[in-house]
PDB file of C-alpha atoms and ligand atoms in Angstrom:
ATOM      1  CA  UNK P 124      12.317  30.310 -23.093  1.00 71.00           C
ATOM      2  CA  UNK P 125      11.767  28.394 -26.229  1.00 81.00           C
ATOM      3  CA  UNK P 126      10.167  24.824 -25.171  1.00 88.00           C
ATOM      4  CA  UNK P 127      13.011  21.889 -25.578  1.00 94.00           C
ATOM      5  CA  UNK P 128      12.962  18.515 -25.464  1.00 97.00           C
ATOM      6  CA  UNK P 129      15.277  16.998 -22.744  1.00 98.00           C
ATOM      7  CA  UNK P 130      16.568  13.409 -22.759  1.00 98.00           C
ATOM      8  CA  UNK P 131      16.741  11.729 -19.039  1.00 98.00           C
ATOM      9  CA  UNK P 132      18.108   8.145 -19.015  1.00 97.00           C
ATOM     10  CA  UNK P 133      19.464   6.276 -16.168  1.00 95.00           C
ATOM     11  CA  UNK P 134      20.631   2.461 -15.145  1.00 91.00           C
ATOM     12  CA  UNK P 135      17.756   1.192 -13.005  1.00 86.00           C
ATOM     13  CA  UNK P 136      17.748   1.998  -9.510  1.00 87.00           C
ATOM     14  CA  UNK P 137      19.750   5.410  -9.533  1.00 91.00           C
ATOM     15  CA  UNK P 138      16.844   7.637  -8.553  1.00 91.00           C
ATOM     16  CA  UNK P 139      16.390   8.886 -12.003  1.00 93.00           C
ATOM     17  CA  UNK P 140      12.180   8.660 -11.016  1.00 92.00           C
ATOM     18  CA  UNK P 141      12.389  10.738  -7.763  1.00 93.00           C
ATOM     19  CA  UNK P 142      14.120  13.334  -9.388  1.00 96.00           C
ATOM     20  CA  UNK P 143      12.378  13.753 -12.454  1.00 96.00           C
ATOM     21  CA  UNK P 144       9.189  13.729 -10.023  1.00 95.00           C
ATOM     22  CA  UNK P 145      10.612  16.838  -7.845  1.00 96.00           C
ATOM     23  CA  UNK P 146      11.875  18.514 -10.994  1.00 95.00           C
ATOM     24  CA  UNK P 147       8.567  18.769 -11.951  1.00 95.00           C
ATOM     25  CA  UNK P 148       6.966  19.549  -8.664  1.00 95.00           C
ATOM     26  CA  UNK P 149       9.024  22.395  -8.539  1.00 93.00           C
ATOM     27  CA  UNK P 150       9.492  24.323 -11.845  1.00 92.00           C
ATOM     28  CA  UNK P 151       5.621  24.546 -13.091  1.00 92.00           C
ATOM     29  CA  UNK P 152       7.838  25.466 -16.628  1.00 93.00           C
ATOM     30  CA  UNK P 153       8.390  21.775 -16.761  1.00 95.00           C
ATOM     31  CA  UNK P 154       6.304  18.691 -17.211  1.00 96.00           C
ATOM     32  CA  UNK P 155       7.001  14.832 -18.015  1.00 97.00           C
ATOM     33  CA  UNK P 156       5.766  13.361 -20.661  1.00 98.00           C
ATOM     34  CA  UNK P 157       3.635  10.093 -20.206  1.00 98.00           C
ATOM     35  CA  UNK P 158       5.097   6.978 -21.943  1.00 98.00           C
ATOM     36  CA  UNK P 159       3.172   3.928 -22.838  1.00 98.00           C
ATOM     37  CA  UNK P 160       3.900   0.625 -21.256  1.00 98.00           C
ATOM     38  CA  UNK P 161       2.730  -3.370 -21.318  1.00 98.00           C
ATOM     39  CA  UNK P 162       3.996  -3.755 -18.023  1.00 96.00           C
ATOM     40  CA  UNK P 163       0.994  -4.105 -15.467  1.00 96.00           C
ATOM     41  CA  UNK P 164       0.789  -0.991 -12.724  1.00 97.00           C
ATOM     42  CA  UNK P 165       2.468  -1.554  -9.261  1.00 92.00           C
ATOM     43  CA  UNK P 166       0.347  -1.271  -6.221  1.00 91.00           C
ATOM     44  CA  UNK P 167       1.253   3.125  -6.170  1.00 92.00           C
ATOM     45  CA  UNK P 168       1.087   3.547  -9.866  1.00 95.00           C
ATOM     46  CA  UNK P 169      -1.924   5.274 -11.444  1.00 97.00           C
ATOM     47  CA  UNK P 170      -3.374   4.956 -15.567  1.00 98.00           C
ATOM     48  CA  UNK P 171      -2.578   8.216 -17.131  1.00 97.00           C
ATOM     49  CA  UNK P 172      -0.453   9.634 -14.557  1.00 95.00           C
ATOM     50  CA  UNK P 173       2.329   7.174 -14.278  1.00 95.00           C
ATOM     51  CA  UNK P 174       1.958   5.393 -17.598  1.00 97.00           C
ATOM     52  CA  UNK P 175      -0.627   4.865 -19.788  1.00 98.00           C
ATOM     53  CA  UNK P 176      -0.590   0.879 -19.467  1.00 98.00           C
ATOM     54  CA  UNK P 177      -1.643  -0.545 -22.142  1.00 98.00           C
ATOM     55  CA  UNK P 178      -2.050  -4.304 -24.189  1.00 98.00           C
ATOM     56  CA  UNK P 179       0.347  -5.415 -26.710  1.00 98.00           C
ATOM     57  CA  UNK P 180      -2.344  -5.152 -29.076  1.00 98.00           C
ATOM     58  CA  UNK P 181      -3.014  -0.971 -28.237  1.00 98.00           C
ATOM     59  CA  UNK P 182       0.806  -1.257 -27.869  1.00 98.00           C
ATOM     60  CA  UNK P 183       1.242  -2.587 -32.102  1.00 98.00           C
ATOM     61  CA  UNK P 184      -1.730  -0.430 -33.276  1.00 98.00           C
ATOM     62  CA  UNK P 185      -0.056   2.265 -32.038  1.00 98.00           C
ATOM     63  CA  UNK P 186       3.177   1.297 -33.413  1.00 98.00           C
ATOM     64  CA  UNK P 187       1.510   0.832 -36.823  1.00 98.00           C
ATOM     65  CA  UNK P 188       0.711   4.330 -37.568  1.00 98.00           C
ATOM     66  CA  UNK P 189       3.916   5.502 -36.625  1.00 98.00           C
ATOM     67  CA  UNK P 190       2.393   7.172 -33.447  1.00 98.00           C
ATOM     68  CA  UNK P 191       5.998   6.947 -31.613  1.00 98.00           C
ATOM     69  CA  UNK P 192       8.775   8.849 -31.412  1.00 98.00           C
ATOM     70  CA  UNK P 193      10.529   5.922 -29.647  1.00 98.00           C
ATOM     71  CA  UNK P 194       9.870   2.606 -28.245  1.00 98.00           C
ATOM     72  CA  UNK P 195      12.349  -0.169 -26.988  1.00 98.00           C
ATOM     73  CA  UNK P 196      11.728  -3.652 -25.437  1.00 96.00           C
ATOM     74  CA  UNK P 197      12.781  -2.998 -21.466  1.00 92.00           C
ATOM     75  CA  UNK P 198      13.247  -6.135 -19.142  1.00 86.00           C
ATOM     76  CA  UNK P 199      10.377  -7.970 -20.937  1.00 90.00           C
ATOM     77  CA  UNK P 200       7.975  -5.182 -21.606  1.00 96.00           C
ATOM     78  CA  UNK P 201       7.796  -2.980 -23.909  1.00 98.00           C
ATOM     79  CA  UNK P 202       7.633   1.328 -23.676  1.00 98.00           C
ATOM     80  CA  UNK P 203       7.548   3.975 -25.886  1.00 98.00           C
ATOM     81  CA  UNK P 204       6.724   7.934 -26.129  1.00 98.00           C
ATOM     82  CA  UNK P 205       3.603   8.944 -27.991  1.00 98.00           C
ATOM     83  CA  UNK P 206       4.415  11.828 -30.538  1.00 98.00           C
ATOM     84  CA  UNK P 207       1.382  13.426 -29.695  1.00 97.00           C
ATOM     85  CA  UNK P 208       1.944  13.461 -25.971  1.00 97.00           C
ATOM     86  CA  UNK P 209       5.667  15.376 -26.584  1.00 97.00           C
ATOM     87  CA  UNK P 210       4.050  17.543 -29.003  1.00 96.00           C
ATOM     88  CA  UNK P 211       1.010  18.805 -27.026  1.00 96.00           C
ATOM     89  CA  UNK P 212       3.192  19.155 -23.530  1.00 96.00           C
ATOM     90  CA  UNK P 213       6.045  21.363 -26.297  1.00 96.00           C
ATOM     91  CA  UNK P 214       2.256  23.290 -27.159  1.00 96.00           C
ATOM     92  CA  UNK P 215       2.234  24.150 -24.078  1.00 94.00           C
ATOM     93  CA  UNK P 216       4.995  26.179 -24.024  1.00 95.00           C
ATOM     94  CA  UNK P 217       6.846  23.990 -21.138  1.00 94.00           C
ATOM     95  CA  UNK P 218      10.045  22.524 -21.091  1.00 95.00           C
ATOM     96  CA  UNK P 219       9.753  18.204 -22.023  1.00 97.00           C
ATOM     97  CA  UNK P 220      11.468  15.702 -20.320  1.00 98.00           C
ATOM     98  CA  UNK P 221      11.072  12.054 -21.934  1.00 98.00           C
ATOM     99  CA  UNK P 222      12.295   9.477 -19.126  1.00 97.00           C
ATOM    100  CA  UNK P 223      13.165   6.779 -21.092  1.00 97.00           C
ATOM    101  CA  UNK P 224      15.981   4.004 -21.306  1.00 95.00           C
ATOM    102  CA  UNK P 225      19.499   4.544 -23.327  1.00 96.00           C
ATOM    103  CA  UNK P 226      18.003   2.713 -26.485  1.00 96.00           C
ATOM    104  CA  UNK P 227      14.782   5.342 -26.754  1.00 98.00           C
ATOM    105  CA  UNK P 228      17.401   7.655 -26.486  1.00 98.00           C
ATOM    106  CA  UNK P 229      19.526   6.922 -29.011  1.00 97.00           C
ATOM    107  CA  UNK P 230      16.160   6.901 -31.031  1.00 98.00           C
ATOM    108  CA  UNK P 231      15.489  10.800 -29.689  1.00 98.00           C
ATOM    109  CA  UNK P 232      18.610  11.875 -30.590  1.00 97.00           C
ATOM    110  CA  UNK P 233      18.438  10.382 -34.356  1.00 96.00           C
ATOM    111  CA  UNK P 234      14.971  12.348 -34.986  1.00 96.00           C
ATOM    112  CA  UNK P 235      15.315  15.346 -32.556  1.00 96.00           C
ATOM    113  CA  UNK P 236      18.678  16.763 -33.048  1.00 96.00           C
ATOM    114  CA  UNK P 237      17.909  19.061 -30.668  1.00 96.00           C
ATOM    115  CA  UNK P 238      16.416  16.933 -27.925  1.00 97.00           C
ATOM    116  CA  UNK P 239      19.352  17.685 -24.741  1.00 97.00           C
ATOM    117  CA  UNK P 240      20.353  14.357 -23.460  1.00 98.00           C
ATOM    118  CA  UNK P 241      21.229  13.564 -19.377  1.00 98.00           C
ATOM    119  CA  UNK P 242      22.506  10.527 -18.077  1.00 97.00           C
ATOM    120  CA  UNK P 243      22.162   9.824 -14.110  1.00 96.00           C
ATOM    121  CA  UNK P 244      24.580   7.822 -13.011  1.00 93.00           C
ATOM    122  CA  UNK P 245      24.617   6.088  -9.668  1.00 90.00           C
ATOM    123  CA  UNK P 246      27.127   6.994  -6.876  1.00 87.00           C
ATOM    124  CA  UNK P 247      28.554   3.106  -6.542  1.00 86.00           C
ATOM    125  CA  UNK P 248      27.920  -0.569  -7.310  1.00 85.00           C
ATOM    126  CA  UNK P 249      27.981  -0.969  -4.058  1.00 86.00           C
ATOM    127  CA  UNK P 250      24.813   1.299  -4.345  1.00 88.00           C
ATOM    128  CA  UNK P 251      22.938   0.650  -6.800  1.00 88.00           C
ATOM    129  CA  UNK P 252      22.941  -2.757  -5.982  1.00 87.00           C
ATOM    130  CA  UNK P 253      21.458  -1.816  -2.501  1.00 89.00           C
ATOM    131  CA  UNK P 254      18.855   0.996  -4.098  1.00 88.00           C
ATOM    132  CA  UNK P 255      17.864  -2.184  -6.430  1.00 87.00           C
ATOM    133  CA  UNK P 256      17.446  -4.813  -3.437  1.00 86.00           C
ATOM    134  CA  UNK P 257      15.578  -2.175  -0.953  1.00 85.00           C
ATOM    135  CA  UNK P 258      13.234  -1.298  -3.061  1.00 76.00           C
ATOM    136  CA  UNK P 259      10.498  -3.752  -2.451  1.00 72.00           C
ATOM    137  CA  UNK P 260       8.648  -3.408  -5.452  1.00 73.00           C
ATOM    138  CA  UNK P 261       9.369  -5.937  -7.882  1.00 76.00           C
ATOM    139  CA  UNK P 262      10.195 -10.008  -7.827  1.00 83.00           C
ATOM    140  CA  UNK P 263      13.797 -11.187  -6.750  1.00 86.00           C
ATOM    141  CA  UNK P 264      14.215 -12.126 -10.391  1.00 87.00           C
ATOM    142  CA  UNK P 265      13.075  -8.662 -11.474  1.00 84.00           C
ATOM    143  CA  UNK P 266      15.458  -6.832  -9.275  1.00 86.00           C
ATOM    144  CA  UNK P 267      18.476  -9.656 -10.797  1.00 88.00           C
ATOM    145  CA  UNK P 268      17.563  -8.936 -14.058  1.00 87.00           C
ATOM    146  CA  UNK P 269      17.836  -5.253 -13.122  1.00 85.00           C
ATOM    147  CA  UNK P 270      20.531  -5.442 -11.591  1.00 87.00           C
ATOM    148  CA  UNK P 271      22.752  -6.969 -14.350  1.00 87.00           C
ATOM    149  CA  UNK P 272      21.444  -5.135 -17.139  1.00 87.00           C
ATOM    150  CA  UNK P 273      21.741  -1.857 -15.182  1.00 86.00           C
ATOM    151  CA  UNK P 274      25.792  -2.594 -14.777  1.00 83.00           C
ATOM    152  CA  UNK P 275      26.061  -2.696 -18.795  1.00 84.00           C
ATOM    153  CA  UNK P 276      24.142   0.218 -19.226  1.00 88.00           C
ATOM    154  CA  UNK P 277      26.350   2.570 -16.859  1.00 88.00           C
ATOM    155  CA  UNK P 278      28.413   2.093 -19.773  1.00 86.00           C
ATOM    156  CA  UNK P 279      26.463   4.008 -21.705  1.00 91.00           C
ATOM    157  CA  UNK P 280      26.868   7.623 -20.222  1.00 92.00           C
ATOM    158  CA  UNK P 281      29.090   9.190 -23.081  1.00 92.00           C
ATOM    159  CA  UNK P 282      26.117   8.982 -25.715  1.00 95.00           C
ATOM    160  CA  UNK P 283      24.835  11.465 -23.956  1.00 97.00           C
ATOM    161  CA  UNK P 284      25.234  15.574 -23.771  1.00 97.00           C
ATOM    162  CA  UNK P 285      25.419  15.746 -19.893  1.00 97.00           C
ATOM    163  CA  UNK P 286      26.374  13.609 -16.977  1.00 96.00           C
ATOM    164  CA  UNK P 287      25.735  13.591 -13.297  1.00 96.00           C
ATOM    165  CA  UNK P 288      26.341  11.215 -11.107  1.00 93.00           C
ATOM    166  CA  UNK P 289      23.302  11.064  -8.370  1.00 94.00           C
ATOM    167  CA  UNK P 290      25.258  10.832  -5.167  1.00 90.00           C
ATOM    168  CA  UNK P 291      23.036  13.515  -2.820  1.00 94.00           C
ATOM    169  CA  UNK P 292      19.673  14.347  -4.776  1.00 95.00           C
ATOM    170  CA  UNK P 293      19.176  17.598  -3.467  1.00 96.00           C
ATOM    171  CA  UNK P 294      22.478  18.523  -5.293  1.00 97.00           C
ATOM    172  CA  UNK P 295      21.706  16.326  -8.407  1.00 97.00           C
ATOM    173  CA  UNK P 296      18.043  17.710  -8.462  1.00 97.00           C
ATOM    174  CA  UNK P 297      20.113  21.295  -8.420  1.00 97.00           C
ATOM    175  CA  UNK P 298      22.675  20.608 -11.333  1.00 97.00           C
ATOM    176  CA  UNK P 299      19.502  18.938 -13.455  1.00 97.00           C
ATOM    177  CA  UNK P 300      17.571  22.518 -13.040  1.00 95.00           C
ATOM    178  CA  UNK P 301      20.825  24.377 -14.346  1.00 96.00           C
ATOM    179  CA  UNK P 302      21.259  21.948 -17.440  1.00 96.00           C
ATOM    180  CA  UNK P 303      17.116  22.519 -18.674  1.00 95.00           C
ATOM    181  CA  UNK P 304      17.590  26.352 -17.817  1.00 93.00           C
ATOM    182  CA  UNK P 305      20.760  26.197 -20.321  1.00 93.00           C
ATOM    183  CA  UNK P 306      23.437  26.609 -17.344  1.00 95.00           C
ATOM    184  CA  UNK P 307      24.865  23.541 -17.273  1.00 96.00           C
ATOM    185  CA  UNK P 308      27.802  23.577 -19.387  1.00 96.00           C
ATOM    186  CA  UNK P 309      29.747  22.255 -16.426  1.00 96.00           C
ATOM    187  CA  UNK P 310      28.060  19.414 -16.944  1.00 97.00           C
ATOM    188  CA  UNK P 311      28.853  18.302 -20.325  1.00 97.00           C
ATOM    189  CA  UNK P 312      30.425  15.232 -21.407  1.00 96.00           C
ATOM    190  CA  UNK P 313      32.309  17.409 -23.875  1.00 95.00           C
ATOM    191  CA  UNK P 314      33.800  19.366 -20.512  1.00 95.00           C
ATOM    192  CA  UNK P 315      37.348  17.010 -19.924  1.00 94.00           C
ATOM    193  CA  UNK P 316      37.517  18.214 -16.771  1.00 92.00           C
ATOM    194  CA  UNK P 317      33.859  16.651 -15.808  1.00 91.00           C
ATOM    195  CA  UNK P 318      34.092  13.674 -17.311  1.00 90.00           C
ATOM    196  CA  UNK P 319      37.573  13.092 -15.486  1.00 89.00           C
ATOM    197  CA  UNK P 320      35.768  13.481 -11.993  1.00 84.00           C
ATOM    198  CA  UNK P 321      33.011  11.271 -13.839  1.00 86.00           C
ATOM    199  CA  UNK P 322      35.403   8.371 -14.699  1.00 86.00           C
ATOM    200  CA  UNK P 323      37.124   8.280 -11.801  1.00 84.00           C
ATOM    201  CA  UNK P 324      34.168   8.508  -9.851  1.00 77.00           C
ATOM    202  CA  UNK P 325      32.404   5.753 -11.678  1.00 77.00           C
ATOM    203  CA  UNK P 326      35.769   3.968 -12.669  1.00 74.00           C
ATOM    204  CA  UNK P 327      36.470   2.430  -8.850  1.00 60.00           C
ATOM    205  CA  UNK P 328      35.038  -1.029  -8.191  1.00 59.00           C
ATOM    206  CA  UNK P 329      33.968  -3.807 -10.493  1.00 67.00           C
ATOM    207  CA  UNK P 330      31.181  -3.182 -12.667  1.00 72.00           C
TER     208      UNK P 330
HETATM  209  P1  LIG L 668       9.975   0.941 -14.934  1.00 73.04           P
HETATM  210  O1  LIG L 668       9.374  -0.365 -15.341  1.00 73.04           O
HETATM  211  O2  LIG L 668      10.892   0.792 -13.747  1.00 73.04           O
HETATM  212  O3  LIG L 668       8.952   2.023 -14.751  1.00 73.04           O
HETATM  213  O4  LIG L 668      10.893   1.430 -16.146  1.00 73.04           O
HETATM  214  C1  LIG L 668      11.875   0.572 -16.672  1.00 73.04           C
HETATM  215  C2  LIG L 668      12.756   1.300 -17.662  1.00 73.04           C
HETATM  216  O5  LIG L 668      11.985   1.684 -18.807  1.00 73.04           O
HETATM  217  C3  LIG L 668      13.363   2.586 -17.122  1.00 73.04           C
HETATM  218  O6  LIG L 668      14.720   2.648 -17.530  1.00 73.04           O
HETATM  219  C4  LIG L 668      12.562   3.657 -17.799  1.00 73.04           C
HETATM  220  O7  LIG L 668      13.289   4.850 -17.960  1.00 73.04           O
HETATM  221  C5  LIG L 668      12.283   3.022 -19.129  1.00 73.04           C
HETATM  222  N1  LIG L 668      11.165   3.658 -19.819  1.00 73.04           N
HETATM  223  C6  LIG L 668      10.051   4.179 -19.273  1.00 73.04           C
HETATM  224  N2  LIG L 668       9.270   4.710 -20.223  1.00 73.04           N
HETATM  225  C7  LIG L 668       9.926   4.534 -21.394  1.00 73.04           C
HETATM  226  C8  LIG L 668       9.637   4.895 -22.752  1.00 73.04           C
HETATM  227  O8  LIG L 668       8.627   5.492 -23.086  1.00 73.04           O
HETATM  228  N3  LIG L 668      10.561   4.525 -23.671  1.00 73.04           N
HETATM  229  C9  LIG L 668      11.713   3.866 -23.365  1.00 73.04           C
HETATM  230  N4  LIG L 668      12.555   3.586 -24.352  1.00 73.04           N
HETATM  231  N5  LIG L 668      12.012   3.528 -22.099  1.00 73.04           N
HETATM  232  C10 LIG L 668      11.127   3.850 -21.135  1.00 73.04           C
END
């Protein structure tokens, strides 16, 4: 299979992470590419394998030779995508995925017209909001912050070339490995049918 880049972008707090991980845990035809980030390391995270966390000042020299394919300003801090991290993982023959927020990948899609674009999207508000409080890991005001900006960006899922909507992650981890084998036409926006279920799945509550 010819390598491609793939395009995974989620509201904060729908799993998007954990099933990115497994994806790559199990298809060795797959890895994730390591973005760049200001924002310090939780207690789990590791240099190099989570991020490479960096100063604003690595962050801006990096910027000023053009060195990424995308970058955005996330709650605060700043991420972006080396090119020369996508393009030595694409060297190696493997399928890419670039987990990044809706803004870097508007910024895929404008240089890579090819790059294949996924949005998760979470079951619920009701959800989310409860994936976003249990999670432990970041400040009250973090997890607010979230929180809000994560119900605008839901909003955001018909940019993209496929939805699914993470309600069992077994299932969604399933449908993801159809979409970067090339068998997930079910799962295209462009499919009416889907995007019905999608909408009306998505469309009950307040967001
Ligand atoms: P977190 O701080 O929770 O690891 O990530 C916060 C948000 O930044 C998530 O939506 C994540 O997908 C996004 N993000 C992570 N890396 C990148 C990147 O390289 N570029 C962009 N645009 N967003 C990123």
């Amino acid at each position: 299979m010819t390598p491609r880049l793939f395009v995974v972008s989620a509201p904060s707090g729908t799993g998007k992470t954990t099933i990115v991980k497994r994806l790559v845990e199990e298809n060795p035809g797959v890895s994730l590419a390591v973005s760049h980030t200001t924002r310090p390391p939780r207690e789990q995270e590791q240099d190099q394998r989570d991020y490479y966390f960096v100063s604003d000042t690595a962050f801006d020299e990096i910027r000023g030779y053009d060195g990424f394919l995308e970058h955005a300003d996330v709650f605060g801090n700043r991420y972006g995508t080396s090119r020369r991290e996508v393009n030595e993982k694409l060297a190696s023959g493997r399928q890419v995925i670039l987990e990044i927020d809706w803004q870097g990948a508007e910024q895929v899609r404008r240089a890579k017209p090819d790059a294949q674009c996924i949005f998760l999207l979470p079951p619920s508000r009701d959800e989310l909001e409860k994936r976003l409080r249990g999670r432990n890991t970041d400040k009250p005001e973090v997890v607010e912050r979230r929180f809000s900006e994560a119900r605008h960006d839901v909003r955001k899922w018909t940019d993209f070339h496929y939805v699914l909507v993470n309600d069992d992650i077994d299932e969604t981890c399933r449908r993801m490995s159809k979409i970067l084998k090339g068998d997930g036409a079910q799962y295209a926006v462009s499919d009416e049918r889907h995007r019905a279920r999608v909408e009306e799945l998505i469309g009950a509550g307040d967001w």
